[in-house]
Amino acid sequence: MIPDLLTGPGSEPVSLDEVKAWLRLDSSDEDQLLSTLIVSARMTLEAYTRRFFVTQRWRMRLDAWPAQTLRRRTLAIPFAPLSAVSDIRVYDSSNVAQTVSRESYRAAPTREAGRLVFLEPPAEPGRAYDGIEIDIDVGYGESATDTPESLRRAILALVAHWHENRGDAAETGAALPTIVLALAKPFRRERLT
């Protein structure tokens, strides 16, 4: 499976004003730096937790349906939280996309990784690679406040850490500061394989 980001979040889980208040900064001298740190902190914590915080649209590309999908008529969606499956396309041998009817599958929103359940076996792609495209919406919601509060606090703490330690501090061996790990760990999805 190859994931492609189609539409990033419309806003960040914390605003520039919230970060400036957290850091007790009044001037706008470092606004650009702080904005960049907010995005970096969100992306870092999304990677750590294996969750998306604010709604985003992704495309999953597959060469073929996994054998398990054809047998059980289910496909695991590895992204969390799953909001919706917006489109499924299967390319035929002429390289023309055939849209899979929404009535032929179910995908319930979930706070965890989701799954597609096909009511009938899905069509096999006709081309050898990237024959299947599945567009999904993931994230806690459109609004910053839809993101759980402890994840928002983890972003603030990580931005503060990076702002205060701009490469001049000795490495402690920890990838993330202890407070950030404590705030984010309850949301971390562990790998099963």
PDB file of C-alpha atoms in Angstrom:
ATOM      1  CA  MET A   1       0.000   0.000   0.000  1.00  0.00           C
ATOM      2  CA  ILE A   2       1.223   3.454  -0.897  1.00  0.00           C
ATOM      3  CA  PRO A   3      -0.358   6.410   0.947  1.00  0.00           C
ATOM      4  CA  ASP A   4      -0.598   9.861  -0.645  1.00  0.00           C
ATOM      5  CA  LEU A   5      -1.737  12.999   1.164  1.00  0.00           C
ATOM      6  CA  LEU A   6      -4.453  14.657  -0.934  1.00  0.00           C
ATOM      7  CA  THR A   7      -5.615  17.427   1.399  1.00  0.00           C
ATOM      8  CA  GLY A   8      -3.813  18.442   4.560  1.00  0.00           C
ATOM      9  CA  PRO A   9      -5.524  19.798   7.642  1.00  0.00           C
ATOM     10  CA  GLY A  10      -7.352  23.109   7.241  1.00  0.00           C
ATOM     11  CA  SER A  11      -5.999  24.275  10.599  1.00  0.00           C
ATOM     12  CA  GLU A  12      -3.590  23.158  13.275  1.00  0.00           C
ATOM     13  CA  PRO A  13      -4.664  21.654  16.632  1.00  0.00           C
ATOM     14  CA  VAL A  14      -3.169  24.680  18.400  1.00  0.00           C
ATOM     15  CA  SER A  15      -3.071  28.256  17.143  1.00  0.00           C
ATOM     16  CA  LEU A  16      -0.174  30.651  17.025  1.00  0.00           C
ATOM     17  CA  ASP A  17      -1.895  32.739  19.715  1.00  0.00           C
ATOM     18  CA  GLU A  18      -2.167  29.691  22.001  1.00  0.00           C
ATOM     19  CA  VAL A  19       1.539  28.938  21.541  1.00  0.00           C
ATOM     20  CA  LYS A  20       2.519  32.545  22.213  1.00  0.00           C
ATOM     21  CA  ALA A  21       0.394  32.567  25.382  1.00  0.00           C
ATOM     22  CA  TRP A  22       1.950  29.241  26.463  1.00  0.00           C
ATOM     23  CA  LEU A  23       5.451  30.673  25.910  1.00  0.00           C
ATOM     24  CA  ARG A  24       4.488  34.067  27.358  1.00  0.00           C
ATOM     25  CA  LEU A  25       5.595  35.913  24.223  1.00  0.00           C
ATOM     26  CA  ASP A  26       4.104  39.286  23.289  1.00  0.00           C
ATOM     27  CA  SER A  27       6.076  40.234  20.185  1.00  0.00           C
ATOM     28  CA  SER A  28       5.499  38.898  16.691  1.00  0.00           C
ATOM     29  CA  ASP A  29       9.233  38.618  15.922  1.00  0.00           C
ATOM     30  CA  GLU A  30       9.166  34.808  15.961  1.00  0.00           C
ATOM     31  CA  ASP A  31       5.701  34.156  14.532  1.00  0.00           C
ATOM     32  CA  GLN A  32       7.002  32.434  11.410  1.00  0.00           C
ATOM     33  CA  LEU A  33       9.317  30.181  13.442  1.00  0.00           C
ATOM     34  CA  LEU A  34       6.534  29.326  15.888  1.00  0.00           C
ATOM     35  CA  SER A  35       4.107  28.529  13.047  1.00  0.00           C
ATOM     36  CA  THR A  36       6.668  26.156  11.566  1.00  0.00           C
ATOM     37  CA  LEU A  37       7.261  24.544  14.959  1.00  0.00           C
ATOM     38  CA  ILE A  38       3.508  23.977  15.390  1.00  0.00           C
ATOM     39  CA  VAL A  39       3.297  22.073  12.085  1.00  0.00           C
ATOM     40  CA  SER A  40       6.455  20.114  12.896  1.00  0.00           C
ATOM     41  CA  ALA A  41       5.196  19.223  16.373  1.00  0.00           C
ATOM     42  CA  ARG A  42       1.841  18.042  14.998  1.00  0.00           C
ATOM     43  CA  MET A  43       3.509  15.902  12.350  1.00  0.00           C
ATOM     44  CA  THR A  44       5.982  14.474  14.867  1.00  0.00           C
ATOM     45  CA  LEU A  45       3.209  13.551  17.296  1.00  0.00           C
ATOM     46  CA  GLU A  46       1.023  12.142  14.523  1.00  0.00           C
ATOM     47  CA  ALA A  47       3.927   9.879  13.568  1.00  0.00           C
ATOM     48  CA  TYR A  48       4.522   8.909  17.205  1.00  0.00           C
ATOM     49  CA  THR A  49       0.855   8.135  17.954  1.00  0.00           C
ATOM     50  CA  ARG A  50       0.074   6.799  14.470  1.00  0.00           C
ATOM     51  CA  ARG A  51      -3.053   8.987  14.463  1.00  0.00           C
ATOM     52  CA  PHE A  52      -4.129  12.073  12.544  1.00  0.00           C
ATOM     53  CA  PHE A  53      -5.275  14.987  14.669  1.00  0.00           C
ATOM     54  CA  VAL A  54      -7.238  17.322  12.343  1.00  0.00           C
ATOM     55  CA  THR A  55      -9.222  16.018   9.365  1.00  0.00           C
ATOM     56  CA  GLN A  56      -7.126  15.214   6.301  1.00  0.00           C
ATOM     57  CA  ARG A  57      -7.792  13.298   3.075  1.00  0.00           C
ATOM     58  CA  TRP A  58      -5.444  10.495   2.057  1.00  0.00           C
ATOM     59  CA  ARG A  59      -5.343   8.106  -0.900  1.00  0.00           C
ATOM     60  CA  MET A  60      -4.349   4.486  -0.426  1.00  0.00           C
ATOM     61  CA  ARG A  61      -2.992   2.899  -3.603  1.00  0.00           C
ATOM     62  CA  LEU A  62      -2.839  -0.886  -3.934  1.00  0.00           C
ATOM     63  CA  ASP A  63      -1.618  -3.080  -6.775  1.00  0.00           C
ATOM     64  CA  ALA A  64      -4.280  -5.713  -6.031  1.00  0.00           C
ATOM     65  CA  TRP A  65      -6.698  -6.681  -3.287  1.00  0.00           C
ATOM     66  CA  PRO A  66      -4.992  -8.663  -0.534  1.00  0.00           C
ATOM     67  CA  ALA A  67      -6.009 -12.351  -0.583  1.00  0.00           C
ATOM     68  CA  GLN A  68      -7.686 -11.905   2.807  1.00  0.00           C
ATOM     69  CA  THR A  69      -9.884  -9.155   1.365  1.00  0.00           C
ATOM     70  CA  LEU A  70     -11.113 -11.442  -1.406  1.00  0.00           C
ATOM     71  CA  ARG A  71     -11.805 -14.302   1.049  1.00  0.00           C
ATOM     72  CA  ARG A  72     -13.403 -12.332   3.874  1.00  0.00           C
ATOM     73  CA  ARG A  73     -14.608  -9.295   1.931  1.00  0.00           C
ATOM     74  CA  THR A  74     -12.871  -6.951   4.383  1.00  0.00           C
ATOM     75  CA  LEU A  75      -9.939  -4.593   4.045  1.00  0.00           C
ATOM     76  CA  ALA A  76      -8.172  -3.063   7.035  1.00  0.00           C
ATOM     77  CA  ILE A  77      -7.684   0.699   6.860  1.00  0.00           C
ATOM     78  CA  PRO A  78      -4.424   1.373   8.729  1.00  0.00           C
ATOM     79  CA  PHE A  79      -5.136   5.057   9.432  1.00  0.00           C
ATOM     80  CA  ALA A  80      -6.837   6.332  12.591  1.00  0.00           C
ATOM     81  CA  PRO A  81      -9.203   7.783  13.426  1.00  0.00           C
ATOM     82  CA  LEU A  82     -11.197   6.907  10.299  1.00  0.00           C
ATOM     83  CA  SER A  83     -13.895   9.472   9.459  1.00  0.00           C
ATOM     84  CA  ALA A  84     -15.082   8.256   6.052  1.00  0.00           C
ATOM     85  CA  VAL A  85     -14.226   6.431   2.867  1.00  0.00           C
ATOM     86  CA  SER A  86     -15.037   8.948   0.154  1.00  0.00           C
ATOM     87  CA  ASP A  87     -14.212   7.036  -3.060  1.00  0.00           C
ATOM     88  CA  ILE A  88     -12.913   3.698  -4.287  1.00  0.00           C
ATOM     89  CA  ARG A  89     -11.685   3.306  -7.856  1.00  0.00           C
ATOM     90  CA  VAL A  90     -10.496   0.145  -9.611  1.00  0.00           C
ATOM     91  CA  TYR A  91      -8.608   0.545 -12.897  1.00  0.00           C
ATOM     92  CA  ASP A  92      -9.467  -1.840 -15.722  1.00  0.00           C
ATOM     93  CA  SER A  93      -7.064  -3.219 -18.351  1.00  0.00           C
ATOM     94  CA  SER A  94      -7.652  -0.101 -20.502  1.00  0.00           C
ATOM     95  CA  ASN A  95      -6.399   2.047 -17.587  1.00  0.00           C
ATOM     96  CA  VAL A  96      -9.870   3.509 -17.032  1.00  0.00           C
ATOM     97  CA  ALA A  97     -11.040   4.025 -13.462  1.00  0.00           C
ATOM     98  CA  GLN A  98     -14.259   2.266 -12.501  1.00  0.00           C
ATOM     99  CA  THR A  99     -15.827   3.822  -9.387  1.00  0.00           C
ATOM    100  CA  VAL A 100     -17.005   1.259  -6.861  1.00  0.00           C
ATOM    101  CA  SER A 101     -20.620   1.889  -5.899  1.00  0.00           C
ATOM    102  CA  ARG A 102     -21.056   3.171  -2.335  1.00  0.00           C
ATOM    103  CA  GLU A 103     -23.903   0.698  -1.906  1.00  0.00           C
ATOM    104  CA  SER A 104     -21.465  -2.211  -2.358  1.00  0.00           C
ATOM    105  CA  TYR A 105     -19.391  -1.509   0.770  1.00  0.00           C
ATOM    106  CA  ARG A 106     -19.610  -0.259   4.343  1.00  0.00           C
ATOM    107  CA  ALA A 107     -17.029   1.717   6.305  1.00  0.00           C
ATOM    108  CA  ALA A 108     -18.173   2.957   9.680  1.00  0.00           C
ATOM    109  CA  PRO A 109     -16.347   5.908  11.254  1.00  0.00           C
ATOM    110  CA  THR A 110     -14.215   4.852  14.207  1.00  0.00           C
ATOM    111  CA  ARG A 111     -11.721   6.374  16.648  1.00  0.00           C
ATOM    112  CA  GLU A 112      -9.384   3.530  15.736  1.00  0.00           C
ATOM    113  CA  ALA A 113      -8.197   2.103  12.448  1.00  0.00           C
ATOM    114  CA  GLY A 114     -11.198   1.134  10.389  1.00  0.00           C
ATOM    115  CA  ARG A 115     -12.130  -1.447   7.854  1.00  0.00           C
ATOM    116  CA  LEU A 116     -14.011  -1.676   4.607  1.00  0.00           C
ATOM    117  CA  VAL A 117     -16.613  -4.408   4.423  1.00  0.00           C
ATOM    118  CA  PHE A 118     -17.641  -5.358   0.900  1.00  0.00           C
ATOM    119  CA  LEU A 119     -21.163  -6.694   0.449  1.00  0.00           C
ATOM    120  CA  GLU A 120     -20.003  -8.456  -2.708  1.00  0.00           C
ATOM    121  CA  PRO A 121     -16.477  -9.379  -3.829  1.00  0.00           C
ATOM    122  CA  PRO A 122     -14.667  -6.301  -5.182  1.00  0.00           C
ATOM    123  CA  ALA A 123     -13.607  -6.233  -8.838  1.00  0.00           C
ATOM    124  CA  GLU A 124      -9.996  -7.128  -9.568  1.00  0.00           C
ATOM    125  CA  PRO A 125      -7.881  -4.394 -11.172  1.00  0.00           C
ATOM    126  CA  GLY A 126      -6.788  -4.825 -14.775  1.00  0.00           C
ATOM    127  CA  ARG A 127      -3.483  -2.996 -14.567  1.00  0.00           C
ATOM    128  CA  ALA A 128      -0.399  -4.432 -12.906  1.00  0.00           C
ATOM    129  CA  TYR A 129       0.376  -1.652 -10.429  1.00  0.00           C
ATOM    130  CA  ASP A 130      -1.631   0.959  -8.513  1.00  0.00           C
ATOM    131  CA  GLY A 131      -4.801  -0.667  -9.803  1.00  0.00           C
ATOM    132  CA  ILE A 132      -6.850   0.347  -6.764  1.00  0.00           C
ATOM    133  CA  GLU A 133      -7.290   3.796  -5.221  1.00  0.00           C
ATOM    134  CA  ILE A 134      -9.159   4.362  -1.966  1.00  0.00           C
ATOM    135  CA  ASP A 135      -9.702   7.933  -0.770  1.00  0.00           C
ATOM    136  CA  ILE A 136     -10.260   8.254   2.972  1.00  0.00           C
ATOM    137  CA  ASP A 137     -10.844  11.046   5.467  1.00  0.00           C
ATOM    138  CA  VAL A 138      -9.034  10.662   8.782  1.00  0.00           C
ATOM    139  CA  GLY A 139      -8.710  12.789  11.896  1.00  0.00           C
ATOM    140  CA  TYR A 140     -10.612  13.705  15.038  1.00  0.00           C
ATOM    141  CA  GLY A 141     -12.493  16.506  13.272  1.00  0.00           C
ATOM    142  CA  GLU A 142     -12.211  19.777  11.352  1.00  0.00           C
ATOM    143  CA  SER A 143     -11.840  21.994  14.401  1.00  0.00           C
ATOM    144  CA  ALA A 144      -8.719  22.335  16.531  1.00  0.00           C
ATOM    145  CA  THR A 145     -10.794  21.607  19.615  1.00  0.00           C
ATOM    146  CA  ASP A 146     -11.845  18.209  18.178  1.00  0.00           C
ATOM    147  CA  THR A 147      -8.294  17.023  18.908  1.00  0.00           C
ATOM    148  CA  PRO A 148      -8.080  15.508  22.410  1.00  0.00           C
ATOM    149  CA  GLU A 149      -6.824  18.066  24.915  1.00  0.00           C
ATOM    150  CA  SER A 150      -3.792  16.055  26.045  1.00  0.00           C
ATOM    151  CA  LEU A 151      -2.557  15.853  22.434  1.00  0.00           C
ATOM    152  CA  ARG A 152      -2.994  19.622  22.115  1.00  0.00           C
ATOM    153  CA  ARG A 153      -0.953  20.038  25.341  1.00  0.00           C
ATOM    154  CA  ALA A 154       1.694  17.668  23.954  1.00  0.00           C
ATOM    155  CA  ILE A 155       2.041  19.929  20.890  1.00  0.00           C
ATOM    156  CA  LEU A 156       2.403  22.996  23.115  1.00  0.00           C
ATOM    157  CA  ALA A 157       5.035  21.248  25.255  1.00  0.00           C
ATOM    158  CA  LEU A 158       6.997  20.079  22.210  1.00  0.00           C
ATOM    159  CA  VAL A 159       6.929  23.528  20.595  1.00  0.00           C
ATOM    160  CA  ALA A 160       8.118  25.028  23.896  1.00  0.00           C
ATOM    161  CA  HIS A 161      10.922  22.450  24.146  1.00  0.00           C
ATOM    162  CA  TRP A 162      12.104  23.126  20.598  1.00  0.00           C
ATOM    163  CA  HIS A 163      11.808  26.894  21.075  1.00  0.00           C
ATOM    164  CA  GLU A 164      13.941  26.791  24.230  1.00  0.00           C
ATOM    165  CA  ASN A 165      16.480  24.243  22.918  1.00  0.00           C
ATOM    166  CA  ARG A 166      17.517  25.299  19.457  1.00  0.00           C
ATOM    167  CA  GLY A 167      20.253  22.766  18.963  1.00  0.00           C
ATOM    168  CA  ASP A 168      22.496  24.070  21.730  1.00  0.00           C
ATOM    169  CA  ALA A 169      21.384  21.548  24.361  1.00  0.00           C
ATOM    170  CA  ALA A 170      23.080  18.187  24.790  1.00  0.00           C
ATOM    171  CA  GLU A 171      21.120  15.172  23.565  1.00  0.00           C
ATOM    172  CA  THR A 172      19.590  13.196  26.402  1.00  0.00           C
ATOM    173  CA  GLY A 173      18.895  10.100  24.325  1.00  0.00           C
ATOM    174  CA  ALA A 174      15.120  10.549  24.426  1.00  0.00           C
ATOM    175  CA  ALA A 175      13.447  11.199  21.091  1.00  0.00           C
ATOM    176  CA  LEU A 176      10.743  13.312  22.736  1.00  0.00           C
ATOM    177  CA  PRO A 177      10.720  15.131  26.088  1.00  0.00           C
ATOM    178  CA  THR A 178       9.244  13.164  28.991  1.00  0.00           C
ATOM    179  CA  ILE A 179       6.203  15.417  29.393  1.00  0.00           C
ATOM    180  CA  VAL A 180       5.377  15.088  25.689  1.00  0.00           C
ATOM    181  CA  LEU A 181       5.635  11.294  25.898  1.00  0.00           C
ATOM    182  CA  ALA A 182       3.423  11.227  29.003  1.00  0.00           C
ATOM    183  CA  LEU A 183       0.730  13.284  27.280  1.00  0.00           C
ATOM    184  CA  ALA A 184       0.806  11.397  23.959  1.00  0.00           C
ATOM    185  CA  LYS A 185       1.426   7.793  25.051  1.00  0.00           C
ATOM    186  CA  PRO A 186      -2.228   6.947  25.887  1.00  0.00           C
ATOM    187  CA  PHE A 187      -3.083   7.680  22.248  1.00  0.00           C
ATOM    188  CA  ARG A 188      -0.209   5.688  20.721  1.00  0.00           C
ATOM    189  CA  ARG A 189      -1.312   2.848  18.446  1.00  0.00           C
ATOM    190  CA  GLU A 190       1.193   0.028  18.749  1.00  0.00           C
ATOM    191  CA  ARG A 191       2.303  -1.957  15.745  1.00  0.00           C
ATOM    192  CA  LEU A 192       1.151  -5.555  15.669  1.00  0.00           C
ATOM    193  CA  THR A 193       3.814  -6.838  13.300  1.00  0.00           C
TER     194      THR A 193
END
